[in-house]
Structure formats: C-alpha cells, structure tokens
Amino acid sequence: MKKHWLWAGLLLPSLLLADDAEIRSAIEEGTRAYEAGEWSQAASQFDYAATLVRQLQAGQLGELFPEPLAGWQADDAETQAAGAALFGGGIHASRHYYKDDAELEMTITKNSPLLQTMAMMFTNPSMAAMSGYKVKRINGQTAMVQAEGDSKELMMLVANTTLIQLSGEGGDMTTADLEAYAGALDIKALSAL
C-alpha cells in the first residue's frame, strides 16, 4: 500500500507538467495557425488552451473549500470548467457538508458572465432588502442572508468575479452555520485565483 502512495507522489508532478505541456502545445499550434492565416484552426487551438487553463483553475478552486467545522462532515468537492455555451462560461465548484439534521451546499462560481446580473444586488443593498435578504459583512465582503423556516441561504460576491452561495436546510441548520462557513473561506486566495 505504501508503494502506491510513493508512485502517486512521484507521478503527480509529471501529470501536472503534462497539462502544462499540453497547454503550451495548444498555444504554440494556435500561434502557428494564426500566423499562417488559418483562422478557424487558430481559434480552435486557443479555445482548447483556454479550456485546459479553466480546468486547472477549477481544480485549484476545489481545494479552497473550508474543512468541515466541528461536528460536521463533508463530501469531496466537485468542480467543472464550463464553456461559454454552458452556464455562460466560467468555473463552478461545489461541496456538500452535513451533520445530524442539517445539510449545507456551498457553491463557488467564478468568471461567469452571469455574475454581472448578481452584482447589481450586491451594489444596491435596497434591492437585496426588497428581495427579502438581510445584508451584512463577512470578512470584509458584502453578504446577503435569507431564512425561511428550515431553509437558509447566504450569498457573497468576492472581487466582483466570484459568487459564493451557501444553501442549508434542516431543523439543526442556523444562519450562524452559514456565516461560519462563509467566514472560513480564504478570501485572498479566491480573489487571486
């Protein structure tokens, strides 16, 4: 069993380099096609390189979810790098947390053109209040919180490029739980990605 971990440790850097080599190859092929006037081929190669970069970004985004808080458990994060045709593009990641009679889903969406419509609610707190949200600050970021019975929701926009959504439900779910998970996020790392 220990040998498997050794091999995984030795092979992982080469897998990451393979992604880097593939990205560089697509960029070089796109540049060659562009200089030769092969517009469709150039666009295709640059799109491919951009998709590979988004996949790398999505993988890194999945690593930024907070660990389960005391008494909670969590599933592994799921990530997806979407093209412009799907969800307007961007990067999406989610992680499911749970304890007793409470479940929480945290979703992070980054660099999606759809975020521009959400930004209006964050820049105009009156608009959020009219929609039933309470506005507060968490780690210096504007957050909107809403509670209806056993269902709770928190949304936070980071650096105008990243939307954090926390949806929780269950008898043991509180808005304090949502705020604790939002507060556990590494805002600096999310902004830099």
mmCIF file with all atom_site columns, N, CA and C in Angstrom, residues 24-34 41-42 45-46:
data_model
loop_
_atom_site.group_PDB
_atom_site.id
_atom_site.type_symbol
_atom_site.label_atom_id
_atom_site.label_alt_id
_atom_site.label_comp_id
_atom_site.label_asym_id
_atom_site.label_entity_id
_atom_site.label_seq_id
_atom_site.pdbx_PDB_ins_code
_atom_site.Cartn_x
_atom_site.Cartn_y
_atom_site.Cartn_z
_atom_site.occupancy
_atom_site.B_iso_or_equiv
_atom_site.pdbx_formal_charge
_atom_site.auth_seq_id
_atom_site.auth_comp_id
_atom_site.auth_asym_id
_atom_site.auth_atom_id
_atom_site.pdbx_PDB_model_num
ATOM 1  N N  . ARG A 1 24 ? 0.773  24.589 -23.435 1.00 0.00 ? 24 ARG A N  1
ATOM 2  C CA . ARG A 1 24 ? 1.788  25.275 -24.244 1.00 0.00 ? 24 ARG A CA 1
ATOM 3  C C  . ARG A 1 24 ? 1.732  24.822 -25.705 1.00 0.00 ? 24 ARG A C  1
ATOM 4  N N  . SER A 1 25 ? 1.513  23.534 -25.916 1.00 0.00 ? 25 SER A N  1
ATOM 5  C CA . SER A 1 25 ? 1.421  22.997 -27.273 1.00 0.00 ? 25 SER A CA 1
ATOM 6  C C  . SER A 1 25 ? 0.234  23.605 -28.020 1.00 0.00 ? 25 SER A C  1
ATOM 7  N N  . ALA A 1 26 ? -0.917 23.718 -27.340 1.00 0.00 ? 26 ALA A N  1
ATOM 8  C CA . ALA A 1 26 ? -2.103 24.299 -27.977 1.00 0.00 ? 26 ALA A CA 1
ATOM 9  C C  . ALA A 1 26 ? -1.871 25.770 -28.314 1.00 0.00 ? 26 ALA A C  1
ATOM 10 N N  . ILE A 1 27 ? -1.209 26.495 -27.422 1.00 0.00 ? 27 ILE A N  1
ATOM 11 C CA . ILE A 1 27 ? -0.914 27.911 -27.679 1.00 0.00 ? 27 ILE A CA 1
ATOM 12 C C  . ILE A 1 27 ? 0.043  28.050 -28.862 1.00 0.00 ? 27 ILE A C  1
ATOM 13 N N  . GLU A 1 28 ? 1.079  27.216 -28.879 1.00 0.00 ? 28 GLU A N  1
ATOM 14 C CA . GLU A 1 28 ? 2.040  27.266 -29.990 1.00 0.00 ? 28 GLU A CA 1
ATOM 15 C C  . GLU A 1 28 ? 1.371  26.911 -31.314 1.00 0.00 ? 28 GLU A C  1
ATOM 16 N N  . GLU A 1 29 ? 0.520  25.884 -31.309 1.00 0.00 ? 29 GLU A N  1
ATOM 17 C CA . GLU A 1 29 ? -0.189 25.488 -32.534 1.00 0.00 ? 29 GLU A CA 1
ATOM 18 C C  . GLU A 1 29 ? -1.152 26.590 -32.965 1.00 0.00 ? 29 GLU A C  1
ATOM 19 N N  . GLY A 1 30 ? -1.817 27.219 -32.000 1.00 0.00 ? 30 GLY A N  1
ATOM 20 C CA . GLY A 1 30 ? -2.713 28.335 -32.311 1.00 0.00 ? 30 GLY A CA 1
ATOM 21 C C  . GLY A 1 30 ? -1.959 29.507 -32.910 1.00 0.00 ? 30 GLY A C  1
ATOM 22 N N  . THR A 1 31 ? -0.791 29.806 -32.362 1.00 0.00 ? 31 THR A N  1
ATOM 23 C CA . THR A 1 31 ? 0.042  30.893 -32.879 1.00 0.00 ? 31 THR A CA 1
ATOM 24 C C  . THR A 1 31 ? 0.511  30.583 -34.296 1.00 0.00 ? 31 THR A C  1
ATOM 25 N N  . ARG A 1 32 ? 0.945  29.335 -34.524 1.00 0.00 ? 32 ARG A N  1
ATOM 26 C CA . ARG A 1 32 ? 1.382  28.928 -35.857 1.00 0.00 ? 32 ARG A CA 1
ATOM 27 C C  . ARG A 1 32 ? 0.233  29.071 -36.852 1.00 0.00 ? 32 ARG A C  1
ATOM 28 N N  . ALA A 1 33 ? -0.953 28.597 -36.471 1.00 0.00 ? 33 ALA A N  1
ATOM 29 C CA . ALA A 1 33 ? -2.118 28.680 -37.361 1.00 0.00 ? 33 ALA A CA 1
ATOM 30 C C  . ALA A 1 33 ? -2.499 30.140 -37.615 1.00 0.00 ? 33 ALA A C  1
ATOM 31 N N  . TYR A 1 34 ? -2.425 30.977 -36.597 1.00 0.00 ? 34 TYR A N  1
ATOM 32 C CA . TYR A 1 34 ? -2.748 32.393 -36.747 1.00 0.00 ? 34 TYR A CA 1
ATOM 33 C C  . TYR A 1 34 ? -1.796 33.056 -37.738 1.00 0.00 ? 34 TYR A C  1
ATOM 34 N N  . GLN A 1 41 ? -8.538 27.228 -37.346 1.00 0.00 ? 41 GLN A N  1
ATOM 35 C CA . GLN A 1 41 ? -7.626 26.373 -36.583 1.00 0.00 ? 41 GLN A CA 1
ATOM 36 C C  . GLN A 1 41 ? -7.025 27.146 -35.409 1.00 0.00 ? 41 GLN A C  1
ATOM 37 N N  . ALA A 1 42 ? -6.664 28.400 -35.648 1.00 0.00 ? 42 ALA A N  1
ATOM 38 C CA . ALA A 1 42 ? -6.098 29.221 -34.573 1.00 0.00 ? 42 ALA A CA 1
ATOM 39 C C  . ALA A 1 42 ? -7.121 29.394 -33.452 1.00 0.00 ? 42 ALA A C  1
ATOM 40 N N  . GLN A 1 45 ? -7.562 26.135 -31.460 1.00 0.00 ? 45 GLN A N  1
ATOM 41 C CA . GLN A 1 45 ? -6.443 25.834 -30.562 1.00 0.00 ? 45 GLN A CA 1
ATOM 42 C C  . GLN A 1 45 ? -6.429 26.760 -29.344 1.00 0.00 ? 45 GLN A C  1
ATOM 43 N N  . PHE A 1 46 ? -6.736 28.044 -29.565 1.00 0.00 ? 46 PHE A N  1
ATOM 44 C CA . PHE A 1 46 ? -6.769 28.969 -28.431 1.00 0.00 ? 46 PHE A CA 1
ATOM 45 C C  . PHE A 1 46 ? -7.937 28.648 -27.500 1.00 0.00 ? 46 PHE A C  1
#
